[in-house]
Short mmCIF file of C-alpha atoms in Angstrom, two decimals:
data_model
loop_
_atom_site.label_atom_id
_atom_site.label_comp_id
_atom_site.label_asym_id
_atom_site.label_seq_id
_atom_site.Cartn_x
_atom_site.Cartn_y
_atom_site.Cartn_z
CA MET A 1 0.03 0.04 0.00
CA LEU A 2 2.95 2.26 0.60
CA LYS A 3 4.18 2.30 -2.97
CA PRO A 4 0.94 3.71 -4.44
CA LEU A 5 0.86 6.42 -1.83
CA ILE A 6 4.38 7.41 -2.68
CA LEU A 7 3.39 7.53 -6.43
CA LEU A 8 0.41 9.75 -5.65
CA THR A 9 2.61 12.03 -3.67
CA PHE A 10 5.04 12.53 -6.48
CA LEU A 11 2.16 13.16 -8.91
CA CYS A 12 0.81 15.86 -6.63
CA LEU A 13 4.28 17.46 -6.21
CA GLY A 14 4.64 17.42 -10.04
CA ALA A 15 1.10 18.94 -10.65
CA CYS A 16 0.93 21.95 -12.88
CA THR A 17 -1.81 24.40 -13.86
CA VAL A 18 -2.50 24.35 -17.56
CA GLY A 19 -4.23 27.03 -19.57
CA PRO A 20 -3.39 30.72 -19.85
CA ASP A 21 -2.64 32.77 -16.71
CA TYR A 22 -4.77 35.85 -16.38
CA GLU A 23 -3.41 39.26 -17.11
CA LYS A 24 -5.33 42.42 -16.62
CA PRO A 25 -6.15 44.10 -20.03
CA ASN A 26 -4.18 47.25 -20.73
CA THR A 27 -6.74 48.48 -23.22
CA TYR A 28 -7.15 52.26 -22.84
CA GLU A 29 -4.49 53.01 -20.35
CA ASP A 30 -5.35 55.40 -17.44
CA ASN A 31 -3.06 58.22 -18.72
CA ALA A 32 -4.68 58.10 -22.12
CA ILE A 33 -8.16 58.12 -20.58
CA ALA A 34 -7.17 61.11 -18.31
CA GLN A 35 -5.84 63.13 -21.27
CA ASN A 36 -9.12 62.55 -23.15
CA LEU A 37 -11.18 63.63 -20.13
CA LYS A 38 -8.72 66.51 -19.38
CA ILE A 39 -8.55 65.62 -15.78
CA ASN A 40 -5.57 66.76 -13.75
CA GLY A 41 -4.90 63.65 -11.55
CA LYS A 42 -5.28 65.52 -8.24
CA PRO A 43 -5.68 62.99 -5.39
CA GLU A 44 -8.94 64.47 -3.99
CA THR A 45 -11.19 62.15 -1.98
CA VAL A 46 -14.90 61.91 -2.32
CA ALA A 47 -16.94 59.94 0.29
CA ARG A 48 -19.32 57.15 -0.76
CA ASN A 49 -22.12 59.31 0.76
CA TRP A 50 -21.24 62.19 -1.64
CA TYR A 51 -24.99 63.11 -1.49
CA ALA A 52 -24.33 64.57 2.05
CA GLU A 53 -22.67 67.47 0.37
CA PHE A 54 -26.10 68.85 -0.60
CA GLY A 55 -26.72 69.42 3.09
CA ASP A 56 -30.28 68.06 2.86
CA ASP A 57 -31.08 65.77 5.81
CA ARG A 58 -34.41 64.71 4.10
CA LEU A 59 -32.35 63.39 1.13
CA ASN A 60 -29.87 61.78 3.35
CA ASN A 61 -32.37 59.83 5.38
CA LEU A 62 -34.41 58.95 2.17
CA ILE A 63 -31.20 57.38 0.55
CA GLN A 64 -30.34 55.55 3.75
CA THR A 65 -33.85 54.18 3.81
CA ALA A 66 -33.45 53.04 0.18
CA LEU A 67 -30.13 51.38 0.69
CA GLN A 68 -31.62 49.42 3.65
CA ASN A 69 -35.08 48.48 2.19
CA SER A 70 -34.73 48.41 -1.62
CA PRO A 71 -35.55 45.03 -3.24
CA THR A 72 -32.81 45.79 -5.81
CA ILE A 73 -30.27 46.03 -3.15
CA LYS A 74 -31.51 42.90 -1.29
CA SER A 75 -31.49 40.87 -4.50
CA GLY A 76 -27.80 42.03 -5.10
CA ILE A 77 -26.96 40.95 -1.50
CA ALA A 78 -28.49 37.51 -2.18
CA ARG A 79 -26.47 37.22 -5.33
CA LEU A 80 -23.36 38.02 -3.45
CA ARG A 81 -24.09 35.40 -0.81
CA GLN A 82 -24.80 32.95 -3.52
CA ALA A 83 -21.32 33.63 -5.10
CA ARG A 84 -19.75 33.20 -1.65
CA GLN A 85 -21.32 29.81 -1.20
CA THR A 86 -20.19 28.78 -4.68
CA VAL A 87 -16.68 29.59 -3.74
CA LYS A 88 -16.96 27.25 -0.75
CA ILE A 89 -18.47 24.53 -2.71
CA ASN A 90 -15.79 24.67 -5.46
CA ARG A 91 -12.89 24.70 -2.92
CA ALA A 92 -14.06 21.28 -1.80
CA GLN A 93 -14.52 19.99 -5.33
CA TYR A 94 -10.97 18.44 -5.45
CA LEU A 95 -10.65 17.52 -1.83
CA PRO A 96 -10.88 13.95 -0.55
CA THR A 97 -14.34 12.90 0.56
CA VAL A 98 -15.16 10.30 3.19
CA ASN A 99 -18.52 8.65 3.64
CA ALA A 100 -19.77 6.30 6.43
CA MET A 101 -21.66 3.35 5.15
CA ALA A 102 -23.75 0.52 6.56
CA GLU A 103 -25.17 -2.35 4.69
CA TYR A 104 -27.16 -5.54 5.31
CA ASN A 105 -27.32 -7.95 2.37
CA PHE A 106 -29.48 -11.11 2.12
CA SER A 107 -29.96 -13.04 -1.18
CA ARG A 108 -31.50 -16.44 -1.89
CA PRO A 109 -30.86 -17.47 -5.50
CA SER A 110 -33.24 -19.65 -7.50
CA GLU A 111 -32.86 -23.42 -7.14
CA ASN A 112 -33.16 -23.73 -10.86
CA ILE A 113 -29.73 -22.21 -11.56
CA GLY A 114 -27.60 -25.12 -10.17
CA LEU A 115 -25.64 -25.15 -6.99
CA THR A 116 -26.53 -22.06 -4.91
CA ALA A 117 -25.91 -20.74 -1.52
CA ASP A 118 -27.82 -18.15 0.43
CA THR A 119 -25.86 -14.77 0.99
CA ASN A 120 -26.35 -13.17 4.32
CA TYR A 121 -23.95 -10.59 5.66
CA LEU A 122 -23.35 -7.22 7.40
CA GLN A 123 -21.00 -4.52 6.32
CA LEU A 124 -20.04 -1.36 8.14
CA GLY A 125 -17.14 0.96 7.42
CA PHE A 126 -15.96 4.11 5.45
CA ASP A 127 -15.35 4.76 1.85
CA ALA A 128 -13.22 7.54 0.51
CA SER A 129 -12.58 9.02 -2.92
CA TRP A 130 -10.23 11.70 -4.22
CA GLU A 131 -9.74 13.07 -7.67
CA LEU A 132 -6.27 14.58 -7.80
CA ASP A 133 -6.03 18.05 -9.18
CA ILE A 134 -2.83 17.25 -11.28
CA TRP A 135 -3.51 19.71 -14.17
CA GLY A 136 -4.97 22.47 -12.12
CA ALA A 137 -8.61 22.11 -13.20
CA GLY A 138 -9.67 22.53 -9.53
CA ARG A 139 -7.30 25.57 -9.10
CA ARG A 140 -8.80 27.10 -12.22
CA LEU A 141 -12.32 26.37 -10.83
CA ASN A 142 -11.41 28.18 -7.60
CA GLU A 143 -9.94 31.15 -9.71
CA GLN A 144 -13.25 31.32 -11.56
CA SER A 145 -15.59 31.13 -8.59
CA MET A 146 -13.41 33.79 -6.72
CA ALA A 147 -13.55 36.02 -9.62
CA GLU A 148 -17.27 35.65 -9.99
CA PHE A 149 -17.58 36.46 -6.22
CA GLN A 150 -15.62 39.61 -6.58
CA GLU A 151 -17.66 40.49 -9.60
CA ALA A 152 -20.88 40.10 -7.58
CA ALA A 153 -19.33 42.32 -4.88
CA TYR A 154 -18.58 45.08 -7.39
CA ASN A 155 -22.03 44.73 -8.97
CA LEU A 156 -23.56 45.21 -5.48
CA ARG A 157 -21.44 48.33 -4.96
CA GLN A 158 -22.65 49.53 -8.41
CA LEU A 159 -26.23 49.01 -7.32
CA HIS A 160 -25.61 51.15 -4.30
CA VAL A 161 -24.20 53.85 -6.58
CA VAL A 162 -27.00 53.74 -9.07
CA LEU A 163 -29.76 53.56 -6.33
CA ALA A 164 -28.37 56.54 -4.43
CA ALA A 165 -28.19 58.53 -7.67
CA GLU A 166 -31.75 57.55 -8.70
CA VAL A 167 -33.14 58.40 -5.32
CA ALA A 168 -31.31 61.81 -5.48
CA ASN A 169 -32.35 62.50 -9.02
CA ASN A 170 -35.96 61.77 -8.26
CA TYR A 171 -35.87 63.76 -5.10
CA PHE A 172 -34.69 66.96 -6.82
CA SER A 173 -37.24 66.05 -9.63
CA LEU A 174 -39.88 66.21 -6.98
CA LYS A 175 -38.52 69.45 -5.55
CA THR A 176 -38.36 70.97 -9.11
CA ALA A 177 -42.03 70.02 -9.63
CA GLN A 178 -43.08 71.54 -6.28
CA GLU A 179 -41.18 74.78 -7.09
CA LYS A 180 -42.88 75.00 -10.63
CA TRP A 181 -46.14 74.51 -8.93
CA ARG A 182 -45.39 77.27 -6.55
CA ILE A 183 -44.41 79.57 -9.35
CA ALA A 184 -47.57 78.71 -11.23
CA LYS A 185 -49.74 79.35 -8.24
CA ASN A 186 -47.98 82.75 -7.59
CA ASN A 187 -48.21 83.73 -11.28
CA LEU A 188 -51.89 82.75 -11.24
CA LYS A 189 -52.48 85.15 -8.53
CA LEU A 190 -50.70 87.87 -10.36
CA GLN A 191 -52.64 87.15 -13.52
CA GLN A 192 -55.97 87.14 -11.61
CA ASP A 193 -55.02 90.68 -10.32
CA ILE A 194 -54.39 91.87 -13.75
CA PHE A 195 -57.51 90.25 -14.98
CA GLU A 196 -59.48 92.15 -12.44
CA THR A 197 -57.89 95.37 -13.63
CA VAL A 198 -58.81 94.56 -17.28
CA LYS A 199 -62.37 93.54 -16.15
CA GLN A 200 -62.95 96.84 -14.33
CA LYS A 201 -61.81 98.76 -17.47
CA TYR A 202 -63.92 96.48 -19.75
CA ASP A 203 -67.02 97.03 -17.41
CA ALA A 204 -66.36 100.76 -17.62
CA GLY A 205 -66.04 100.67 -21.43
CA LEU A 206 -62.31 101.61 -21.29
CA THR A 207 -61.00 98.49 -23.06
CA SER A 208 -62.08 96.12 -25.65
CA SER A 209 -63.49 92.67 -25.27
CA ALA A 210 -60.32 91.28 -26.98
CA ASP A 211 -58.33 92.49 -23.98
CA TYR A 212 -60.78 91.17 -21.56
CA ASN A 213 -60.79 87.54 -23.19
CA GLN A 214 -56.98 87.59 -23.60
CA ALA A 215 -56.57 88.29 -19.79
CA ARG A 216 -59.09 85.55 -19.08
CA TYR A 217 -57.35 83.16 -21.37
CA VAL A 218 -54.03 83.55 -19.58
CA VAL A 219 -55.63 82.87 -16.28
CA GLU A 220 -57.44 79.73 -17.45
CA THR A 221 -54.32 78.61 -19.24
CA THR A 222 -52.28 78.74 -15.99
CA LYS A 223 -55.13 77.06 -14.05
CA ALA A 224 -55.00 74.25 -16.57
CA ALA A 225 -51.29 73.79 -16.10
CA ILE A 226 -51.53 73.30 -12.32
CA PRO A 227 -53.16 69.84 -12.25
CA ALA A 228 -50.38 68.50 -14.47
CA LEU A 229 -47.79 69.85 -12.07
CA GLU A 230 -49.56 68.31 -9.14
CA TYR A 231 -49.60 64.90 -11.03
CA GLN A 232 -45.80 65.31 -11.43
CA VAL A 233 -45.43 65.73 -7.73
CA LYS A 234 -47.40 62.66 -7.00
CA ALA A 235 -45.57 60.64 -9.63
CA PHE A 236 -42.11 61.50 -8.25
CA GLN A 237 -43.39 60.71 -4.74
CA ASN A 238 -44.50 57.20 -5.97
CA ALA A 239 -41.12 56.75 -7.81
CA LEU A 240 -39.31 57.63 -4.65
CA ALA A 241 -41.43 55.05 -2.71
CA VAL A 242 -40.50 52.28 -5.23
CA LEU A 243 -36.86 53.11 -4.94
CA ALA A 244 -37.01 53.27 -1.10
CA GLY A 245 -38.86 49.96 -0.93
CA VAL A 246 -41.81 51.30 1.00
CA LEU A 247 -45.36 52.31 0.17
CA PRO A 248 -45.91 56.04 -0.74
CA ASP A 249 -47.58 56.81 2.62
CA GLU A 250 -44.62 55.25 4.41
CA LEU A 251 -42.21 57.84 3.10
CA PRO A 252 -41.03 60.32 5.71
CA ALA A 253 -43.59 63.10 5.92
CA ASN A 254 -41.06 65.89 5.61
CA ILE A 255 -40.23 64.67 2.05
CA MET A 256 -43.31 66.47 0.76
CA GLU A 257 -42.68 69.67 2.59
CA THR A 258 -42.32 72.75 0.35
CA LYS A 259 -40.60 74.92 2.92
CA GLN A 260 -36.74 75.26 2.36
CA ASN A 261 -37.05 73.93 -1.16
CA PRO A 262 -33.36 73.58 -2.32
CA VAL A 263 -34.48 74.31 -5.90
CA ASN A 264 -35.40 77.89 -4.93
CA LYS A 265 -31.82 78.81 -5.87
CA ALA A 266 -28.87 77.33 -7.64
CA TYR A 267 -26.59 75.00 -5.63
CA ALA A 268 -23.21 76.62 -4.86
CA PHE A 269 -20.68 74.34 -6.52
CA LYS A 270 -17.11 75.05 -7.65
CA THR A 271 -17.01 73.82 -11.19
CA GLU A 272 -13.11 73.76 -11.03
CA LYS A 273 -13.55 70.71 -8.90
CA LEU A 274 -14.91 68.71 -11.77
CA LYS A 275 -11.36 68.04 -13.15
CA ASN A 276 -9.80 67.15 -9.79
CA LEU A 277 -9.94 63.48 -10.51
CA PRO A 278 -7.27 60.73 -10.28
CA ALA A 279 -5.86 59.20 -13.51
CA ASP A 280 -7.52 55.80 -12.65
CA ILE A 281 -10.94 57.06 -12.00
CA ILE A 282 -12.64 55.02 -14.82
CA ARG A 283 -10.74 51.89 -13.85
CA SER A 284 -11.90 52.26 -10.22
CA ARG A 285 -15.61 52.50 -11.11
CA PRO A 286 -17.40 49.40 -9.64
CA ASP A 287 -19.01 48.50 -13.03
CA VAL A 288 -15.77 48.58 -14.76
CA GLN A 289 -14.13 46.45 -12.03
CA ALA A 290 -17.12 44.05 -12.28
CA ALA A 291 -16.57 43.69 -16.00
CA GLU A 292 -12.77 42.99 -15.48
CA ARG A 293 -13.48 40.32 -12.93
CA ALA A 294 -16.00 38.65 -15.45
CA LEU A 295 -13.06 38.58 -17.85
CA ALA A 296 -10.74 36.88 -15.19
CA ALA A 297 -13.47 34.33 -14.44
CA GLN A 298 -13.81 33.36 -18.13
CA ASN A 299 -10.04 33.10 -18.51
CA ALA A 300 -10.11 30.54 -15.74
CA ALA A 301 -12.84 28.64 -17.58
CA ILE A 302 -10.38 28.22 -20.47
CA GLY A 303 -7.93 26.50 -18.13
CA GLN A 304 -10.52 24.11 -17.01
CA ALA A 305 -11.29 23.21 -20.62
CA VAL A 306 -7.60 22.61 -21.30
CA ALA A 307 -7.24 20.36 -18.25
CA ALA A 308 -9.90 18.12 -19.54
CA LEU A 309 -7.56 17.07 -22.37
CA TYR A 310 -5.18 15.45 -20.01
CA PRO A 311 -5.45 12.15 -18.02
CA ASN A 312 -7.12 12.39 -14.65
CA LEU A 313 -6.23 10.38 -11.66
CA SER A 314 -8.58 9.33 -8.88
CA VAL A 315 -8.42 7.11 -5.90
CA SER A 316 -11.01 5.27 -3.98
CA ALA A 317 -10.56 3.31 -0.76
CA LEU A 318 -12.61 1.42 1.64
CA PHE A 319 -12.05 0.23 5.15
CA GLY A 320 -14.61 -1.46 7.38
CA TRP A 321 -15.85 -4.77 8.76
CA GLN A 322 -17.88 -7.58 7.04
CA SER A 323 -19.45 -10.54 8.77
CA SER A 324 -22.27 -12.96 8.28
CA ALA A 325 -23.09 -12.47 12.04
CA GLY A 326 -23.45 -9.32 13.86
CA SER A 327 -21.73 -10.78 16.94
CA ARG A 328 -18.50 -11.22 14.94
CA LEU A 329 -18.65 -7.94 13.02
CA PHE A 330 -16.00 -6.03 15.04
CA LYS A 331 -13.56 -8.94 15.39
CA HIS A 332 -10.14 -8.55 13.80
CA SER A 333 -10.99 -11.28 11.36
CA SER A 334 -13.86 -9.26 10.04
CA GLU A 335 -11.77 -6.33 8.98
CA ALA A 336 -11.63 -5.56 5.22
CA TYR A 337 -10.07 -2.86 3.12
CA SER A 338 -9.48 -1.99 -0.40
CA TYR A 339 -7.96 0.75 -2.57
CA ALA A 340 -8.19 1.41 -6.33
CA PRO A 341 -6.19 4.18 -8.21
CA THR A 342 -7.86 4.94 -11.48
CA SER A 343 -6.58 6.86 -14.37
CA MET A 344 -8.60 8.00 -17.50
CA LEU A 345 -7.29 9.48 -20.76
CA PRO A 346 -9.66 10.77 -23.41
CA ILE A 347 -8.84 9.01 -26.64
CA LEU A 348 -11.78 9.49 -28.96
CA ASP A 349 -14.32 12.33 -28.32
CA TRP A 350 -14.81 13.51 -31.86
CA GLY A 351 -13.27 16.95 -31.07
CA LYS A 352 -15.62 17.68 -28.23
CA LEU A 353 -12.90 18.71 -25.78
CA ARG A 354 -10.84 20.89 -28.24
CA ASN A 355 -14.09 22.46 -29.46
CA ASN A 356 -14.97 23.34 -25.84
CA ILE A 357 -11.67 25.09 -25.52
CA GLU A 358 -12.33 27.09 -28.54
CA LEU A 359 -15.83 27.80 -27.28
CA GLN A 360 -14.41 29.20 -23.96
CA LYS A 361 -11.87 31.37 -25.86
CA GLN A 362 -14.59 32.78 -28.01
CA ILE A 363 -16.73 33.49 -24.85
CA LYS A 364 -13.59 35.28 -23.39
CA ALA A 365 -13.37 37.39 -26.62
CA GLU A 366 -17.00 38.42 -26.15
CA VAL A 367 -16.44 39.17 -22.35
CA PHE A 368 -13.39 41.25 -23.26
CA GLU A 369 -15.36 43.32 -25.72
CA ASN A 370 -18.00 43.76 -23.10
CA TYR A 371 -15.25 45.03 -20.73
CA ARG A 372 -14.02 47.41 -23.48
CA GLN A 373 -17.58 48.71 -24.01
CA THR A 374 -17.94 49.36 -20.35
CA VAL A 375 -14.77 51.35 -20.26
CA LEU A 376 -15.86 53.48 -23.27
CA GLU A 377 -19.30 54.09 -21.81
CA ALA A 378 -17.90 55.09 -18.54
CA VAL A 379 -15.57 57.62 -20.30
CA GLU A 380 -18.49 58.94 -22.21
CA GLU A 381 -20.72 59.21 -19.09
CA LEU A 382 -18.09 61.09 -17.18
CA SER A 383 -17.18 63.40 -19.99
CA ASN A 384 -20.84 64.28 -20.66
CA ALA A 385 -21.41 64.83 -16.98
CA ILE A 386 -18.34 67.29 -16.65
CA VAL A 387 -19.54 69.33 -19.70
CA SER A 388 -23.25 69.15 -18.55
CA VAL A 389 -22.39 70.74 -15.16
CA GLU A 390 -20.18 73.40 -16.61
CA LYS A 391 -22.85 74.38 -19.24
CA GLU A 392 -25.82 74.34 -16.94
CA PHE A 393 -24.22 76.77 -14.68
CA GLU A 394 -23.80 79.07 -17.61
CA THR A 395 -27.39 78.65 -18.56
CA ASN A 396 -28.43 79.19 -14.96
CA ARG A 397 -26.62 82.48 -14.73
CA ALA A 398 -28.47 83.67 -17.85
CA GLN A 399 -31.87 82.36 -16.60
CA ARG A 400 -31.31 84.23 -13.32
CA ARG A 401 -30.67 87.59 -15.17
CA ALA A 402 -33.69 86.99 -17.23
CA VAL A 403 -35.96 86.59 -14.17
CA GLN A 404 -34.45 89.66 -12.53
CA SER A 405 -35.11 91.69 -15.66
CA MET A 406 -38.70 90.39 -16.02
CA ASN A 407 -39.49 91.13 -12.36
CA ALA A 408 -38.35 94.71 -12.78
CA VAL A 409 -40.33 95.10 -15.93
CA ILE A 410 -43.70 93.57 -14.80
CA ASP A 411 -44.37 96.01 -11.89
CA SER A 412 -43.68 98.97 -14.10
CA LEU A 413 -45.99 97.73 -16.96
CA LYS A 414 -48.81 96.96 -14.50
CA LEU A 415 -48.87 100.51 -13.35
CA GLN A 416 -48.56 101.93 -16.98
CA TYR A 417 -51.46 99.78 -18.18
CA LYS A 418 -53.62 100.73 -15.15
CA ASN A 419 -52.98 104.37 -16.02
CA GLY A 420 -53.75 103.74 -19.72
CA LEU A 421 -50.22 104.43 -20.99
CA ILE A 422 -49.58 101.08 -22.79
CA ALA A 423 -51.69 98.54 -24.63
CA PHE A 424 -52.69 95.37 -22.91
CA SER A 425 -50.83 93.29 -25.42
CA ASN A 426 -47.50 94.66 -23.92
CA LEU A 427 -48.52 93.65 -20.43
CA LEU A 428 -49.77 90.29 -21.67
CA GLN A 429 -46.51 89.34 -23.34
CA THR A 430 -44.43 90.32 -20.36
CA GLU A 431 -46.64 88.38 -18.03
CA GLN A 432 -46.23 85.20 -20.13
CA ASP A 433 -42.53 85.82 -20.36
CA LEU A 434 -42.18 86.18 -16.61
CA LEU A 435 -43.92 82.82 -16.05
CA GLU A 436 -41.74 81.09 -18.58
CA ALA A 437 -38.54 82.75 -17.20
CA GLN A 438 -39.34 81.72 -13.63
CA THR A 439 -40.17 78.14 -14.70
CA ASN A 440 -36.99 77.86 -16.81
CA LEU A 441 -34.88 79.13 -13.85
CA ALA A 442 -36.46 76.48 -11.48
CA GLU A 443 -35.85 73.75 -13.99
CA SER A 444 -32.26 74.93 -14.33
CA ASN A 445 -31.76 75.04 -10.56
CA GLY A 446 -33.12 71.51 -10.37
CA LYS A 447 -30.91 70.34 -13.36
CA ILE A 448 -27.79 71.65 -11.65
CA TYR A 449 -28.47 69.23 -8.76
CA GLN A 450 -29.20 66.42 -11.31
CA ASP A 451 -26.06 67.10 -13.31
CA ILE A 452 -23.88 67.02 -10.18
CA ILE A 453 -25.60 63.74 -9.16
CA ALA A 454 -24.76 62.37 -12.71
CA TYR A 455 -21.18 63.54 -12.25
CA TYR A 456 -20.72 61.76 -8.98
CA LYS A 457 -22.30 58.55 -10.36
CA ALA A 458 -20.06 58.75 -13.35
CA THR A 459 -17.06 58.93 -11.02
CA GLY A 460 -18.15 55.64 -9.42
CA GLY A 461 -19.84 57.20 -6.44
CA GLY A 462 -16.84 57.94 -4.23
CA TYR A 463 -13.11 57.57 -4.97
CA ASN A 464 -9.65 57.53 -3.43
CA LEU A 465 -11.03 56.03 -0.38
#
């Protein structure tokens, strides 16, 4: 028995790992990406809870609720736990296994087959088996399952990034809709005041029915727009509930408060910070890291396919007791043992194994292109986000000046029209321009928040940590 064990030991010592060793792809090097994005490589740090920079406790609490309750996050956690269990299972794939077994056998053959004897015996013992990982199929399997576990971890982190961004985005959409509703209500009051002035002139025969009907038209048009804004508010509330994993009425009550609406003014943000990013910002994004780990997992699958070409070696053994009577089962004379090394080498498989190697290589080629696409889309997303923030601040400054001008004009024209110095059409146009300018400014204020959210999401939701 000693010689076979020595042979197995030497085989294990001489074991090798076939198939290609994994190397991280160097496609689109960090410096080249940094040059294209025009980032400066400054080692700034952004916390994972980047949304706290907005200083809105309602938003912070809402995102924390979503990260704890969201079905999407809980599904991601379940997938991560599945991957962890797969790692544990695969680690045991090529380890020796031992089973306890007990058997009672009784057999009485037919008398018509010649000389026969009854069989009646008890068997108790242990059997073991071990497939030796000589060519590294088990090691490649462990590589694959570990890479898939890491991929699941990065995917879960990406879910956190996306969910936080979606909650923040919908929160500021809600606040923008509430601000537009407030503006519409305030303008409706202004328009109703103007309408009363026109009506008084019309009743006194000092203005035409056209002026009267135009003033009334503006009032009714604004009234008609308000229900749509109220619907938007409710729709964004419902969207936030879904993201937070709660029913709409279970959202914190202060979410719907209109006091201290952050969209009342533009967020103070230093746009020069946009380029203060490390050179490896794209490579550090969790979705890019997940795509790279998927590539590593598929590379290990090639190694497993290659190992299948080589002979495998397994050993089975048994030790126990056998006896025809239970009283003699544990006597020394009842002891029995056996061992059986087995080797198998594929001879004729009609190309199945080699075709499987080629299949795994082509799958890796596809996964590599998926990785490359993920990197390109990440660069596009971050580049667009940087430009969008910069340009929206330019737009916002122009919108703010427009509102200031219209507010200065409207009071003057109201007085001039009341004193009969200008035609109503001049006041009407200014009134409509004011509502449009205020609405555009509110949308721009909200979009600044949303563009900054998109920027932090594009950086991977926290970096240099």
